[in-house]
mmCIF file of C-alpha atoms in Angstrom:
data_model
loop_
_atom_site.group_PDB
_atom_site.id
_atom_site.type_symbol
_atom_site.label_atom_id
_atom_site.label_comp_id
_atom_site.label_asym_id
_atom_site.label_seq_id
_atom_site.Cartn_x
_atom_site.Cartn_y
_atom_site.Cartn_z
ATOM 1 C CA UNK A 293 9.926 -13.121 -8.876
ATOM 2 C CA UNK A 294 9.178 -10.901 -6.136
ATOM 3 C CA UNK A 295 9.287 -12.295 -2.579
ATOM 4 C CA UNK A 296 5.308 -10.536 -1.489
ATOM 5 C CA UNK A 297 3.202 -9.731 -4.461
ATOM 6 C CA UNK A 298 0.394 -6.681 -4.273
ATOM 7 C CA UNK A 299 -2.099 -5.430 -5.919
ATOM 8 C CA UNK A 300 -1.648 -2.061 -6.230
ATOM 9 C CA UNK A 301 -4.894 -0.579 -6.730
ATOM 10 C CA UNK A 302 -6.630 1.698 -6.563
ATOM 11 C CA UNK A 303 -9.220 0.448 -5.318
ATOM 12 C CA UNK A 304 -12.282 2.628 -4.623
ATOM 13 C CA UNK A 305 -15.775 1.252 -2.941
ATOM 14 C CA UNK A 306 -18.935 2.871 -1.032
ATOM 15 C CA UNK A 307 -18.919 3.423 2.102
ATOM 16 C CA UNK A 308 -20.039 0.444 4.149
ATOM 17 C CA UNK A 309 -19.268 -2.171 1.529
ATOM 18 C CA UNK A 310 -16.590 -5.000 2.200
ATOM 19 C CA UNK A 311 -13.315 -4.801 1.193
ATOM 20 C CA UNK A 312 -10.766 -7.543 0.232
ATOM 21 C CA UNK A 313 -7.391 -6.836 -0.154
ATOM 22 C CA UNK A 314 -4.716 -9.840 -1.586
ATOM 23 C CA UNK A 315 -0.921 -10.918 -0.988
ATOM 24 C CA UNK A 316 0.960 -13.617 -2.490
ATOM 25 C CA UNK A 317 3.838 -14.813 -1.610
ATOM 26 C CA UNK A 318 6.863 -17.158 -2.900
ATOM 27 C CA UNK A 319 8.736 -18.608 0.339
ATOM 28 C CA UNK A 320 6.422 -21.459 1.853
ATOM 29 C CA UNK A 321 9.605 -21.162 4.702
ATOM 30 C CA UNK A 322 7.336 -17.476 5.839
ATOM 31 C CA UNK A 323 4.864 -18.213 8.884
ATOM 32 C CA UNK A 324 4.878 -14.746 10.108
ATOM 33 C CA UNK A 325 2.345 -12.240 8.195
ATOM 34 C CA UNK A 326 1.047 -8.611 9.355
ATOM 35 C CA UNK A 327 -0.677 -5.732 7.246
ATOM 36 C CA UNK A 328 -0.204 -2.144 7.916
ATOM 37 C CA UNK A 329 -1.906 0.648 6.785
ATOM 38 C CA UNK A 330 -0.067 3.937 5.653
ATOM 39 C CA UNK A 331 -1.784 7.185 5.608
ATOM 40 C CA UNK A 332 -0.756 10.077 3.177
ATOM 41 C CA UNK A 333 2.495 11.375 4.216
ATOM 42 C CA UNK A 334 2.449 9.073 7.663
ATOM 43 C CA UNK A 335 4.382 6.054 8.568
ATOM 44 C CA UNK A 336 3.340 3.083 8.284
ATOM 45 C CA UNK A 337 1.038 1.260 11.510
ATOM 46 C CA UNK A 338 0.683 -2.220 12.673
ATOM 47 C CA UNK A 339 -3.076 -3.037 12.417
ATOM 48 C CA UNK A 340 -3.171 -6.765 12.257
ATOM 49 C CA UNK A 341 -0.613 -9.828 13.007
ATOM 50 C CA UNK A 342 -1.348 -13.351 12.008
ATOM 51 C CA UNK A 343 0.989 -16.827 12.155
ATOM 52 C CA UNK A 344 0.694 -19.589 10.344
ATOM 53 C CA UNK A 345 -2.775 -20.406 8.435
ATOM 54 C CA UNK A 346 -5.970 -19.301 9.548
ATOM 55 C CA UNK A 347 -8.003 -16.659 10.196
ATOM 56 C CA UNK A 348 -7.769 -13.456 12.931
ATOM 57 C CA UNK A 349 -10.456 -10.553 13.987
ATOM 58 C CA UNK A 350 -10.188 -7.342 15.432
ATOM 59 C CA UNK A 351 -13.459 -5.457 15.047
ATOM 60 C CA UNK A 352 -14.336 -4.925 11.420
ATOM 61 C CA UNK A 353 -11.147 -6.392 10.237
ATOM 62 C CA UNK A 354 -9.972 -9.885 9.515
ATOM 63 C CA UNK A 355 -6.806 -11.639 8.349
ATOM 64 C CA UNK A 356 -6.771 -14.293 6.595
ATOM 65 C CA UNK A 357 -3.573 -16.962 5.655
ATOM 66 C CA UNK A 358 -3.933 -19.889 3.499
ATOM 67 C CA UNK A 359 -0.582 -21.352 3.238
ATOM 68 C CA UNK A 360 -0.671 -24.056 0.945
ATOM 69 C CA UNK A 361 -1.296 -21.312 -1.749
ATOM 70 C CA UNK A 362 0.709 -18.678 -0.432
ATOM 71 C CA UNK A 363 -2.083 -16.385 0.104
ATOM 72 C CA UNK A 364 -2.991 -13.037 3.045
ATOM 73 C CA UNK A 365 -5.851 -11.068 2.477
ATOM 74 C CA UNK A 366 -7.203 -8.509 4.270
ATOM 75 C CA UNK A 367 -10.923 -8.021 4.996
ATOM 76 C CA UNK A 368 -12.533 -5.028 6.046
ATOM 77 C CA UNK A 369 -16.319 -4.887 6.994
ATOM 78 C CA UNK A 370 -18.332 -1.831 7.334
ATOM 79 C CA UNK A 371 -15.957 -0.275 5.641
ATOM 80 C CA UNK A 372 -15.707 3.825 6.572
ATOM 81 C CA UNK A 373 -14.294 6.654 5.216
ATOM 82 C CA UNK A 374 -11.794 7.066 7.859
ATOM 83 C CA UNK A 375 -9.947 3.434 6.130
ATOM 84 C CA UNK A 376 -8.961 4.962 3.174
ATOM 85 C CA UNK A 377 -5.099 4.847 3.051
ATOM 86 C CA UNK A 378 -2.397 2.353 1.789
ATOM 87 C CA UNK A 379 -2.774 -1.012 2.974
ATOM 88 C CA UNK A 380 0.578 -2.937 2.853
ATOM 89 C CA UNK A 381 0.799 -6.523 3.515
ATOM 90 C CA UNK A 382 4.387 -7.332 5.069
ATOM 91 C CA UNK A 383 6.185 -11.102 5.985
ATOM 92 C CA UNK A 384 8.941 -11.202 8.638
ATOM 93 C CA UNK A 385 11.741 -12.519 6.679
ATOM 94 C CA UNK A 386 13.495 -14.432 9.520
ATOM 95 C CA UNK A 387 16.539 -14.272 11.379
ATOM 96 C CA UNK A 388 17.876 -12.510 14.157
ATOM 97 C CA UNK A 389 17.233 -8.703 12.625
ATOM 98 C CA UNK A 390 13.441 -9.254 12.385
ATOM 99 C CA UNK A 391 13.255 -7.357 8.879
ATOM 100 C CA UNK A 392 10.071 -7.119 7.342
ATOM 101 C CA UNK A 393 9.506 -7.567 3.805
ATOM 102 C CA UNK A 394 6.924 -5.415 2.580
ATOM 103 C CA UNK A 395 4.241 -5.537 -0.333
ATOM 104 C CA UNK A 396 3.947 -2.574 -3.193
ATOM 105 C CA UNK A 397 0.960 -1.158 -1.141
ATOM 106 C CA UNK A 398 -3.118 -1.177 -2.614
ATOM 107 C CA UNK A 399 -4.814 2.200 -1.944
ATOM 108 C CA UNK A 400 -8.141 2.026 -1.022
ATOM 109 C CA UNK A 401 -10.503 4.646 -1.081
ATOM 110 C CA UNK A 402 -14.059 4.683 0.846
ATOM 111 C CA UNK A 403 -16.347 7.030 -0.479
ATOM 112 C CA UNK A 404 -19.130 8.414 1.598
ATOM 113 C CA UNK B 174 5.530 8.506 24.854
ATOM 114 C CA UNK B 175 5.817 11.107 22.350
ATOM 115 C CA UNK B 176 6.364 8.148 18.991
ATOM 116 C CA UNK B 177 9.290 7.878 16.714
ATOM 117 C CA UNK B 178 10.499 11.004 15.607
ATOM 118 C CA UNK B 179 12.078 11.905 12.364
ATOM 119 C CA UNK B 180 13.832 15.468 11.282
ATOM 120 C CA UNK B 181 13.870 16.812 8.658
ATOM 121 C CA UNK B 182 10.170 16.278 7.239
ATOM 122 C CA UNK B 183 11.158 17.114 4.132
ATOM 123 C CA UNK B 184 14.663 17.734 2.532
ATOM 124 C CA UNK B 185 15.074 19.170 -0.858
ATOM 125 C CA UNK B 186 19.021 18.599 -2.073
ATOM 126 C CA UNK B 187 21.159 19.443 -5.342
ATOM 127 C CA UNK B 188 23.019 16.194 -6.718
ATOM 128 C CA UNK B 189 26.527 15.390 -5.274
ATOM 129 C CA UNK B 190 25.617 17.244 -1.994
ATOM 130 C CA UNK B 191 25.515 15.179 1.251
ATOM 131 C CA UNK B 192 22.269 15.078 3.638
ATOM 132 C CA UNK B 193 22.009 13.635 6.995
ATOM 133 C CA UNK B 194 18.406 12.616 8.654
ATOM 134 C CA UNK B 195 18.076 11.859 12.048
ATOM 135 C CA UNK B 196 15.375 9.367 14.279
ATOM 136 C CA UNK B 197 14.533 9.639 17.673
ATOM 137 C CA UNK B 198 13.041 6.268 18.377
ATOM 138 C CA UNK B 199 10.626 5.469 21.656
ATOM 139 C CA UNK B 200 12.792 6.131 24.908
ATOM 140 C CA UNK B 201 13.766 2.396 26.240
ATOM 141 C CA UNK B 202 13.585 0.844 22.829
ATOM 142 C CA UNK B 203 16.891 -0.943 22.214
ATOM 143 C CA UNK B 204 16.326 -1.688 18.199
ATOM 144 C CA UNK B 205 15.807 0.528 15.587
ATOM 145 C CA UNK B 206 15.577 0.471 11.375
ATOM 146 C CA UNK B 207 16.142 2.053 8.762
ATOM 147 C CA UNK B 208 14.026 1.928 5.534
ATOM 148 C CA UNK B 209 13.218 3.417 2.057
ATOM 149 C CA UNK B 210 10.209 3.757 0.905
ATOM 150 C CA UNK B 211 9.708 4.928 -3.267
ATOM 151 C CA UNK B 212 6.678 6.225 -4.457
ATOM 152 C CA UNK B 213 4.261 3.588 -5.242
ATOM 153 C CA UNK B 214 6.403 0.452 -3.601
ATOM 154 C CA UNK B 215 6.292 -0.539 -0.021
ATOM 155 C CA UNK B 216 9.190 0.137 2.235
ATOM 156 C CA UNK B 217 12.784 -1.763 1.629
ATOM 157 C CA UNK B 218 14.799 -2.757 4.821
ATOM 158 C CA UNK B 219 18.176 -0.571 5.005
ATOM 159 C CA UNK B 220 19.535 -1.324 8.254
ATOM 160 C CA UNK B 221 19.206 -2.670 11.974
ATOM 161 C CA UNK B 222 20.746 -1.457 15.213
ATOM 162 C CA UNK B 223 20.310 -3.467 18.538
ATOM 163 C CA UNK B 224 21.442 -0.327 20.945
ATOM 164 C CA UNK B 225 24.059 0.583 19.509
ATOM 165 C CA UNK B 226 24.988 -2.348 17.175
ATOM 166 C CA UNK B 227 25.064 -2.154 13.537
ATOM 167 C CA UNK B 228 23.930 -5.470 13.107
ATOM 168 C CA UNK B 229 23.079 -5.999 9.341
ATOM 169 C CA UNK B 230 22.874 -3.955 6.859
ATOM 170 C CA UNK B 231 20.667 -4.223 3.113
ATOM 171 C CA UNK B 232 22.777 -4.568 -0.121
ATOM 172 C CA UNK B 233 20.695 -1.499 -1.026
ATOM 173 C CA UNK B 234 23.024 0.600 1.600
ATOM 174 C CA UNK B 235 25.863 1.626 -0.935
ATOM 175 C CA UNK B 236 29.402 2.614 0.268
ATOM 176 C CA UNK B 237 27.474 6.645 0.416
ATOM 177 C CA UNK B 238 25.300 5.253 2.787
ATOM 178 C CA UNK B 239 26.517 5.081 6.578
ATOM 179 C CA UNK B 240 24.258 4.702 9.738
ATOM 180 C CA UNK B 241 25.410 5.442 12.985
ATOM 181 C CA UNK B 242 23.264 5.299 16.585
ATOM 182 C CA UNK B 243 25.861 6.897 19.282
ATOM 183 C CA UNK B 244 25.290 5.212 22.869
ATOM 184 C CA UNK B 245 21.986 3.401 21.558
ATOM 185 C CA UNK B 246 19.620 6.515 21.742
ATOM 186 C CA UNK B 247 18.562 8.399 18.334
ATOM 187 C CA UNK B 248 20.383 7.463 15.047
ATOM 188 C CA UNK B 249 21.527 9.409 12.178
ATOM 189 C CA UNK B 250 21.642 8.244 8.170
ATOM 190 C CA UNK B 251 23.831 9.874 6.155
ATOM 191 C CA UNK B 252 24.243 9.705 2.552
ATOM 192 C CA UNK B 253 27.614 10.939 0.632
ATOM 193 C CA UNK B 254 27.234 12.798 -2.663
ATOM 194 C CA UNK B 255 23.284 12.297 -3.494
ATOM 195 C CA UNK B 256 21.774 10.803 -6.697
ATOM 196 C CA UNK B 257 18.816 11.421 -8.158
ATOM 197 C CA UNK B 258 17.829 7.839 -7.683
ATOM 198 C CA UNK B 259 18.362 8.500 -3.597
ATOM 199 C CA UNK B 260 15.144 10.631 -4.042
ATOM 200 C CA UNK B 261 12.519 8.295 -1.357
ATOM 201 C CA UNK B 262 11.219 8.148 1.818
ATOM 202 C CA UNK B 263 13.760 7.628 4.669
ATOM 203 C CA UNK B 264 11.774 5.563 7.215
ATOM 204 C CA UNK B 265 12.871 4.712 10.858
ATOM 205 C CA UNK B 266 11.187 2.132 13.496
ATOM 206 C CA UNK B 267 11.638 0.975 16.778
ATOM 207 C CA UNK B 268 10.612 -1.666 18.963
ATOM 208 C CA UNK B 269 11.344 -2.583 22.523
ATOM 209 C CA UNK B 270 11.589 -6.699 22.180
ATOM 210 C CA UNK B 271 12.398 -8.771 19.236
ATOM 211 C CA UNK B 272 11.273 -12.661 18.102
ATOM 212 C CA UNK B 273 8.017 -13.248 16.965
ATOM 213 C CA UNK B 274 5.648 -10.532 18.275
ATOM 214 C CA UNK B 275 8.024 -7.939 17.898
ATOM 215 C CA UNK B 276 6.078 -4.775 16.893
ATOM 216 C CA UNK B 277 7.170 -2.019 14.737
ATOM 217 C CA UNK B 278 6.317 2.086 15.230
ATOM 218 C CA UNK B 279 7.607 3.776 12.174
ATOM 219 C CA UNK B 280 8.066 7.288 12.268
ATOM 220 C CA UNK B 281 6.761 9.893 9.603
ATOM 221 C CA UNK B 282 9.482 9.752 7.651
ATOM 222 C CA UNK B 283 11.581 12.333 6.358
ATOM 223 C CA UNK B 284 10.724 13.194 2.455
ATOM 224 C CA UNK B 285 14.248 13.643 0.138
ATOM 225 C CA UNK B 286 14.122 14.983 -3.013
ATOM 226 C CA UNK B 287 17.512 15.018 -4.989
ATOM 227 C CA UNK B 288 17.431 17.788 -8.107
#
């Protein structure tokens, strides 16, 4: 069993719907949880960081945890054409080094 | 603050020839990584320098696979006698503190294809 699982997509939606994106996850020791989003040919960027359970906003995004299932998701509102990339959900795996342990990736893809 | 920079961009190479990227991380940031990225997966963890520290390295990083960051500044991954399986992205990141809000700025990559 994988340590993150992702859907991999694609997914395609209007522009302006909402968009959920999923990550599960097999380690209940994980608390740390962040999703970045790769565009074609870029590396990957930070957009959202989250510990423990709950819930976090930053404009018309969202992060959500639920623990006791293992569970991230990613919520976009308003979504624009401008989002569409690779969204990859990523746990820090502990210890001193910090490495992050990254899932497959969903692309998403907002059409106008 | 000119980002993470990674040379070549792309890298085309003939089996059993040797290739050597190289990452220019954000000036003052004492860690940087290593990672691979295939097409369709997310990016695997190769490697982790504190300045100039090796400090762990993946099981993925095969005796052809050596890392080396001279006097803590830009690094330098070098793989021996290329594979066609080798063909990924070669990602590199750096970040100025560590623990739990550590953040991440990954370069573009450089793009190696092995014929």
């Amino acid at each position: 069993q994988k340590e993150v699982e992702q859907d991999p997509g694609p997914l395609s939606v209007p522009e302006g719907a909402i968009v959920s994106l999923n990550c599960t996850y097999s380690n209940s020791a994980f608390q740390y949880f962040m999703w970045y989003r790769q565009y074609s040919r870029k590396g990957p960027e930070l957009l959202m960081y989250t510990y423990s359970s709950g819930n976090k906003e930053d404009g018309r995004f969202t992060a959500q945890v639920d623990k006791s299932s293992k569970y991230i998701s990613l919520f976009i509102r308003d979504s624009q054409p401008s989002d569409s990339a690779t969204y990859l959900c990523a746990i820090l795996g502990g210890g001193a080094t910090n490495k992050l342990i990254f899932g497959t990736g969903t692309l998403l893809a907002v059409q106008p | 603050d000119t980002g993470v920079s990674q040379n070549p961009r792309h890298k085309i190479t003939k089996r059993g020839q040797n290739v050597t990227f190289r990452c220019d991380p954000i000036s003052e940031h004492n860690r940087l990584y290593w990672y691979r990225q295939t097409l369709g997966q997310g990016p695997e963890f190769l490697t982790y320098f504190q300045n100039e520290a090796q400090l762990e390295k993946s099981r993925l990083l095969s005796d052809r696979f050596s890392a080396e960051r001279p006097k803590g500044s830009f690094s330098t991954l070098e793989i021996q006698r290329t594979e066609q399986g080798d063909s990924a992205m070669y990602l590199c990141a750096s970040s100025q503190t560590g623990g739990i809000n550590e953040k991440l700025f990954f370069g573009s990559g450089t793009q190696l294809s092995v014929l």
